[in-house]
Structure formats: structure tokens, C-alpha cells
GROMACS .gro file of C-alpha atoms in nm:
model
  264
    1MET     CA    1   0.000   0.000   0.000
    2ASN     CA    2   0.133   0.342  -0.087
    3ALA     CA    3   0.204   0.589   0.193
    4PRO     CA    4  -0.047   0.874   0.231
    5ALA     CA    5   0.028   1.179   0.025
    6SER     CA    6   0.224   1.447   0.211
    7PHE     CA    7   0.180   1.818   0.160
    8PRO     CA    8   0.471   2.063   0.155
    9HIS     CA    9   0.492   2.313   0.437
   10PRO     CA   10   0.304   2.629   0.332
   11TYR     CA   11   0.506   2.936   0.249
   12PRO     CA   12   0.523   3.161   0.556
   13LEU     CA   13   0.429   3.525   0.545
   14ARG     CA   14   0.747   3.719   0.468
   15HIS     CA   15   0.864   4.043   0.624
   16GLY     CA   16   0.738   4.337   0.421
   17GLN     CA   17   0.455   4.129   0.274
   18VAL     CA   18   0.080   4.179   0.314
   19SER     CA   19  -0.191   3.918   0.348
   20LEU     CA   20  -0.552   4.019   0.282
   21VAL     CA   21  -0.738   3.770   0.499
   22GLY     CA   22  -1.108   3.690   0.506
   23ALA     CA   23  -1.220   3.641   0.866
   24GLY     CA   24  -1.551   3.483   0.770
   25PRO     CA   25  -1.892   3.571   0.915
   26GLY     CA   26  -1.799   3.554   1.285
   27ASP     CA   27  -1.759   3.197   1.404
   28PRO     CA   28  -1.382   3.140   1.448
   29ASP     CA   29  -1.423   2.772   1.356
   30LEU     CA   30  -1.508   2.889   1.002
   31LEU     CA   31  -1.162   3.038   0.944
   32THR     CA   32  -0.948   2.859   0.689
   33LEU     CA   33  -0.630   2.691   0.812
   34LYS     CA   34  -0.423   2.935   0.609
   35ALA     CA   35  -0.600   3.233   0.765
   36LEU     CA   36  -0.523   3.096   1.110
   37ARG     CA   37  -0.156   3.052   1.020
   38ARG     CA   38  -0.136   3.413   0.905
   39LEU     CA   39  -0.287   3.536   1.232
   40ASN     CA   40  -0.014   3.346   1.413
   41GLU     CA   41   0.264   3.487   1.193
   42ALA     CA   42   0.160   3.852   1.176
   43ASP     CA   43   0.357   4.141   1.324
   44VAL     CA   44   0.061   4.374   1.277
   45VAL     CA   45  -0.309   4.310   1.213
   46LEU     CA   46  -0.533   4.584   1.075
   47TYR     CA   47  -0.892   4.474   1.131
   48ASP     CA   48  -1.246   4.591   1.062
   49LEU     CA   49  -1.531   4.636   1.309
   50LEU     CA   50  -1.709   4.339   1.154
   51VAL     CA   51  -1.433   4.099   1.264
   52SER     CA   52  -1.561   3.917   1.571
   53ASP     CA   53  -1.386   3.924   1.909
   54ALA     CA   54  -1.360   3.545   1.892
   55VAL     CA   55  -1.153   3.570   1.573
   56LEU     CA   56  -0.935   3.849   1.713
   57ALA     CA   57  -0.861   3.630   2.014
   58LEU     CA   58  -0.669   3.399   1.778
   59VAL     CA   59  -0.417   3.668   1.677
   60ASN     CA   60  -0.077   3.602   1.832
   61ARG     CA   61  -0.014   3.816   2.140
   62ARG     CA   62   0.302   3.971   1.999
   63ALA     CA   63   0.120   4.133   1.709
   64GLU     CA   64   0.009   4.494   1.712
   65GLN     CA   65  -0.367   4.515   1.654
   66ILE     CA   66  -0.507   4.826   1.489
   67CYS     CA   67  -0.881   4.883   1.440
   68VAL     CA   68  -0.944   5.055   1.107
   69GLY     CA   69  -1.314   4.979   1.142
   70LYS     CA   70  -1.561   5.017   0.863
   71ARG     CA   71  -1.938   4.988   0.887
   72ALA     CA   72  -2.201   5.180   0.704
   73SER     CA   73  -2.181   5.541   0.828
   74ARG     CA   74  -1.913   5.446   1.079
   75HIS     CA   75  -1.550   5.478   0.973
   76THR     CA   76  -1.248   5.485   1.201
   77LEU     CA   77  -1.031   5.578   0.902
   78PRO     CA   78  -1.115   5.677   0.546
   79GLN     CA   79  -1.030   5.406   0.293
   80GLN     CA   80  -0.744   5.607   0.144
   81ASP     CA   81  -0.583   5.636   0.489
   82ILE     CA   82  -0.625   5.263   0.546
   83ASN     CA   83  -0.454   5.193   0.215
   84GLN     CA   84  -0.159   5.413   0.305
   85LEU     CA   85  -0.130   5.264   0.655
   86ILE     CA   86  -0.104   4.914   0.507
   87VAL     CA   87   0.170   5.036   0.273
   88ALA     CA   88   0.356   5.212   0.555
   89LYS     CA   89   0.353   4.904   0.780
   90ALA     CA   90   0.478   4.682   0.498
   91ARG     CA   91   0.758   4.925   0.416
   92GLN     CA   92   0.871   4.901   0.778
   93GLY     CA   93   0.948   4.538   0.702
   94LEU     CA   94   0.658   4.403   0.907
   95ARG     CA   95   0.445   4.102   0.827
   96VAL     CA   96   0.106   4.263   0.772
   97VAL     CA   97  -0.235   4.101   0.791
   98ARG     CA   98  -0.532   4.304   0.672
   99LEU     CA   99  -0.821   4.120   0.839
  100LYS     CA  100  -1.164   4.171   0.689
  101GLY     CA  101  -1.504   4.031   0.782
  102GLY     CA  102  -1.643   3.776   0.538
  103ASP     CA  103  -1.441   3.761   0.216
  104PRO     CA  104  -1.197   4.037   0.113
  105PHE     CA  105  -1.331   4.058  -0.242
  106LEU     CA  106  -1.706   4.062  -0.166
  107PHE     CA  107  -1.799   4.417  -0.061
  108GLY     CA  108  -1.478   4.424   0.142
  109ARG     CA  109  -1.280   4.676  -0.066
  110GLY     CA  110  -1.005   4.420  -0.095
  111GLY     CA  111  -0.969   4.505  -0.462
  112GLU     CA  112  -0.897   4.869  -0.381
  113GLU     CA  113  -0.635   4.771  -0.124
  114LEU     CA  114  -0.473   4.523  -0.360
  115GLU     CA  115  -0.455   4.794  -0.629
  116THR     CA  116  -0.277   5.025  -0.386
  117LEU     CA  117  -0.026   4.756  -0.290
  118ALA     CA  118   0.040   4.669  -0.653
  119ALA     CA  119   0.107   5.035  -0.733
  120ALA     CA  120   0.347   5.052  -0.438
  121GLY     CA  121   0.532   4.738  -0.548
  122ILE     CA  122   0.447   4.548  -0.230
  123ALA     CA  123   0.396   4.172  -0.240
  124CYS     CA  124   0.049   4.066  -0.136
  125GLU     CA  125  -0.164   3.754  -0.117
  126VAL     CA  126  -0.539   3.709  -0.076
  127ILE     CA  127  -0.684   3.444   0.152
  128PRO     CA  128  -1.056   3.402   0.086
  129GLY     CA  129  -1.306   3.373   0.367
  130ILE     CA  130  -1.657   3.240   0.394
  131SER     CA  131  -1.871   3.536   0.295
  132ALA     CA  132  -2.134   3.681   0.525
  133ALA     CA  133  -2.403   3.571   0.281
  134MET     CA  134  -2.283   3.212   0.264
  135GLY     CA  135  -2.236   3.189   0.641
  136ALA     CA  136  -2.567   3.354   0.726
  137ALA     CA  137  -2.766   3.144   0.482
  138ALA     CA  138  -2.611   2.819   0.601
  139ALA     CA  139  -2.654   2.901   0.970
  140ALA     CA  140  -3.017   3.006   0.920
  141GLY     CA  141  -3.112   2.707   0.707
  142ILE     CA  142  -3.179   2.906   0.390
  143PRO     CA  143  -3.037   2.757   0.068
  144LEU     CA  144  -2.953   3.048  -0.158
  145THR     CA  145  -3.039   2.840  -0.464
  146HIS     CA  146  -3.286   2.553  -0.487
  147ARG     CA  147  -3.425   2.379  -0.795
  148ASP     CA  148  -3.783   2.437  -0.680
  149TYR     CA  149  -3.747   2.797  -0.564
  150ALA     CA  150  -3.447   2.986  -0.702
  151GLN     CA  151  -3.229   2.926  -1.006
  152GLY     CA  152  -2.998   3.218  -0.934
  153VAL     CA  153  -2.867   3.449  -0.663
  154SER     CA  154  -2.745   3.808  -0.668
  155PHE     CA  155  -2.539   3.996  -0.411
  156VAL     CA  156  -2.584   4.372  -0.381
  157THR     CA  157  -2.499   4.640  -0.129
  158GLY     CA  158  -2.751   4.882   0.013
  159HIS     CA  159  -2.470   5.127   0.097
  160ARG     CA  160  -2.330   5.319  -0.197
  161ARG     CA  161  -2.086   5.600  -0.259
  162GLU     CA  162  -2.180   5.943  -0.130
  163GLY     CA  163  -2.426   6.109  -0.364
  164GLN     CA  164  -2.558   5.778  -0.502
  165SER     CA  165  -2.897   5.689  -0.358
  166VAL     CA  166  -3.057   5.465  -0.620
  167LEU     CA  167  -2.961   5.114  -0.728
  168GLU     CA  168  -3.098   4.972  -1.051
  169TRP     CA  169  -3.341   4.721  -0.900
  170THR     CA  170  -3.510   4.612  -1.223
  171GLY     CA  171  -3.246   4.343  -1.266
  172HIS     CA  172  -3.346   4.184  -0.933
  173THR     CA  173  -3.720   4.141  -0.961
  174GLY     CA  174  -3.744   3.782  -1.085
  175ALA     CA  175  -3.948   3.554  -0.857
  176GLU     CA  176  -3.698   3.273  -0.920
  177GLU     CA  177  -3.397   3.472  -0.802
  178THR     CA  178  -3.262   3.511  -0.449
  179LEU     CA  179  -3.139   3.858  -0.363
  180VAL     CA  180  -2.890   3.913  -0.079
  181VAL     CA  181  -2.846   4.269   0.041
  182TYR     CA  182  -2.539   4.365   0.239
  183MET     CA  183  -2.537   4.681   0.453
  184GLY     CA  184  -2.904   4.740   0.387
  185LEU     CA  185  -3.050   4.796   0.734
  186GLY     CA  186  -3.052   5.174   0.720
  187GLU     CA  187  -3.221   5.167   0.380
  188ALA     CA  188  -3.446   4.866   0.440
  189ALA     CA  189  -3.776   5.049   0.390
  190ASN     CA  190  -3.644   5.230   0.084
  191ILE     CA  191  -3.504   4.909  -0.064
  192ALA     CA  192  -3.840   4.737  -0.016
  193ASP     CA  193  -4.024   5.025  -0.182
  194GLN     CA  194  -3.785   5.034  -0.479
  195LEU     CA  195  -3.801   4.658  -0.531
  196GLN     CA  196  -4.181   4.665  -0.529
  197ALA     CA  197  -4.186   4.963  -0.765
  198ALA     CA  198  -3.959   4.764  -0.997
  199GLY     CA  199  -4.197   4.468  -0.993
  200ARG     CA  200  -4.106   4.244  -0.700
  201ALA     CA  201  -4.417   4.112  -0.525
  202ALA     CA  202  -4.508   4.269  -0.191
  203ALA     CA  203  -4.558   3.919  -0.042
  204THR     CA  204  -4.202   3.809  -0.127
  205PRO     CA  205  -4.053   3.653   0.188
  206VAL     CA  206  -3.752   3.819   0.350
  207ALA     CA  207  -3.511   3.697   0.617
  208ILE     CA  208  -3.315   3.944   0.830
  209ILE     CA  209  -3.012   3.770   0.981
  210GLU     CA  210  -2.828   3.948   1.261
  211ASN     CA  211  -2.488   3.836   1.402
  212ALA     CA  212  -2.480   3.534   1.173
  213THR     CA  213  -2.298   3.217   1.286
  214THR     CA  214  -2.243   3.348   1.640
  215ALA     CA  215  -2.418   3.270   1.969
  216GLN     CA  216  -2.605   3.600   1.926
  217GLN     CA  217  -2.752   3.507   1.588
  218ARG     CA  218  -3.110   3.618   1.534
  219VAL     CA  219  -3.328   3.541   1.232
  220LEU     CA  220  -3.642   3.743   1.163
  221CYS     CA  221  -3.876   3.666   0.874
  222CYS     CA  222  -4.133   3.895   0.717
  223GLU     CA  223  -4.275   3.998   0.381
  224LEU     CA  224  -4.111   4.254   0.157
  225ALA     CA  225  -4.391   4.504   0.216
  226SER     CA  226  -4.328   4.505   0.592
  227LEU     CA  227  -3.947   4.491   0.582
  228GLY     CA  228  -3.884   4.845   0.706
  229ALA     CA  229  -4.131   4.808   0.991
  230CYS     CA  230  -3.980   4.473   1.095
  231VAL     CA  231  -3.627   4.615   1.114
  232GLN     CA  232  -3.753   4.907   1.323
  233GLN     CA  233  -3.984   4.705   1.548
  234HIS     CA  234  -3.714   4.454   1.641
  235ALA     CA  235  -3.433   4.714   1.665
  236VAL     CA  236  -3.206   4.514   1.436
  237LYS     CA  237  -2.841   4.621   1.457
  238PRO     CA  238  -2.542   4.548   1.230
  239PRO     CA  239  -2.390   4.320   1.139
  240ALA     CA  240  -2.699   4.197   0.959
  241LEU     CA  241  -2.802   4.118   0.605
  242LEU     CA  242  -3.120   4.063   0.411
  243ILE     CA  243  -3.211   3.754   0.211
  244ILE     CA  244  -3.504   3.817  -0.021
  245GLY     CA  245  -3.678   3.543  -0.218
  246GLU     CA  246  -3.888   3.228  -0.216
  247VAL     CA  247  -3.608   3.022  -0.056
  248VAL     CA  248  -3.683   3.200   0.272
  249ARG     CA  249  -4.004   2.993   0.295
  250LEU     CA  250  -3.783   2.692   0.372
  251GLN     CA  251  -3.625   2.854   0.677
  252ALA     CA  252  -3.863   2.743   0.951
  253ARG     CA  253  -3.863   2.378   0.841
  254LEU     CA  254  -3.490   2.349   0.775
  255GLN     CA  255  -3.385   2.551   1.081
  256ALA     CA  256  -3.549   2.290   1.303
  257THR     CA  257  -3.323   2.025   1.152
  258LEU     CA  258  -3.015   2.240   1.215
  259ALA     CA  259  -3.123   2.299   1.574
  260GLN     CA  260  -3.151   1.923   1.633
  261ALA     CA  261  -2.792   1.879   1.514
  262LEU     CA  262  -2.667   2.152   1.747
  263ALA     CA  263  -2.851   1.993   2.038
  264GLY     CA  264  -2.654   1.673   1.981
   0.00000   0.00000   0.00000
């Protein structure tokens, strides 16, 4: 019998190099092995507000931790300053981890940071993370696609650049499409109105998932027409996202099965 295949030791993070790391949706057990290694190797970690305390607890104690937090309408540093801080730390010869909630390339501005590093001639890698949408859907028991309910899924953000208030919703009105809205709490009522005006049915089911994959997770379900009122009535706070579509009808039945597994 042949010996089991062996895998070469992964390349360590070098001094003066940057790693854009996806921290996932909150549960530290959902980190990739490579992400965990980078947290152990880092000299400095620049993290967002959406990175959970449980994930930050895995950063090695020698590393400097700097909050450069970003949430809708809440910024510790402007993006341009974050970009330059990453460059400055790398040029000091430090091993830099830029730790971002979810996945760096899905509404995480990882592309902008990678562009800055490329222009500065600084070596960088990207370590993907489980996105907030994937984590929230799985933890809530909502399949984003399903042969009987949804043949496609779209990811959009409810938070846009300053001066931009309208998203082209006509491309997201199909009854057989799941729509996931990031950073949409503050505009929930407006989003619901615009979707209905574009043709989405008022009775379309919606799930609001708060603190996905953590012990504080909360799932609220309503219809599109009452979305704004539901967010306000239940005082939903970020991090939270919206899942809109017929797949949400499966949540109550499938969540019970997930709960049985957690109960052992």
C-alpha cells in the first residue's frame, strides 16, 4: 500500500509582505487553516469592526492590533488612509495582515487595497473567507439556490458612494432569483419600496439575519412590504443582512433540523 500523500509546508508570510485575509462571518471555527496561520505569523493586524472578538482572540499576542473599522456610516479611518497605513507598515518590514469580515473581495474593498499595494510594489496575497451571505444562509437554514425555488442568486450592497442613492433594481425582480443585500438595514424600507416599484411582489418573503454564525444570531422573517417596519420594530443592529426570495419559505422547516444537530 502506498504511503499517504504528504503536503509541503506552506510558504510563511514574509517580512514586508501583506496578506488580505477573510475572517468569515464571525464563528472562528469557520476560518481557513491558512488564515489561522497568518494570524499566528503577523507582526501587525489591521482589522475591521465586523471581525468578531472570537476571531481576534486567535491573533498572536506579539502582534500589534489596529482597528481601522468600517461599517455603514461608521468609519475609524477613510479608505485612502487605510490603504496608506497598510503600505507604511509593509515598508517598515513588518508582516502585515489586513483582516476583513467575510471575504476580502465581496464588498470588502479588498480590490482597492490590492490595487494600492500593486502600485506601491508590495507583495500581497489574498486568503478568501466564507462570505457573510454564505455563512448567514447556512446558519439560518436558507439555501440560496434551490431547484424548486431559485435558479440564481445576486449579491448587492444597500450602501453606496456618497451622492448615489438609487440602485438599478429592475435586474433583481425575478421571482426565481434570491437577492442578498449587504449593509441594507438603514435603507431597508427604501429598498423594499424600490423593489416593489420595480416589480417584486409585496408578499415576497424576506429573512433578516443578525450576528450570523455566532451565539447571538437572530433570524427574523417577514414579507417585503413590511421589511422596514420589521427592522424598526425589532431594533435590528449590524452586522446583519437581508435575504429576499422564495427560498426563505424553507427557513422554519430546515432551521429545526439544524437545531436538532446543534442539540446533539
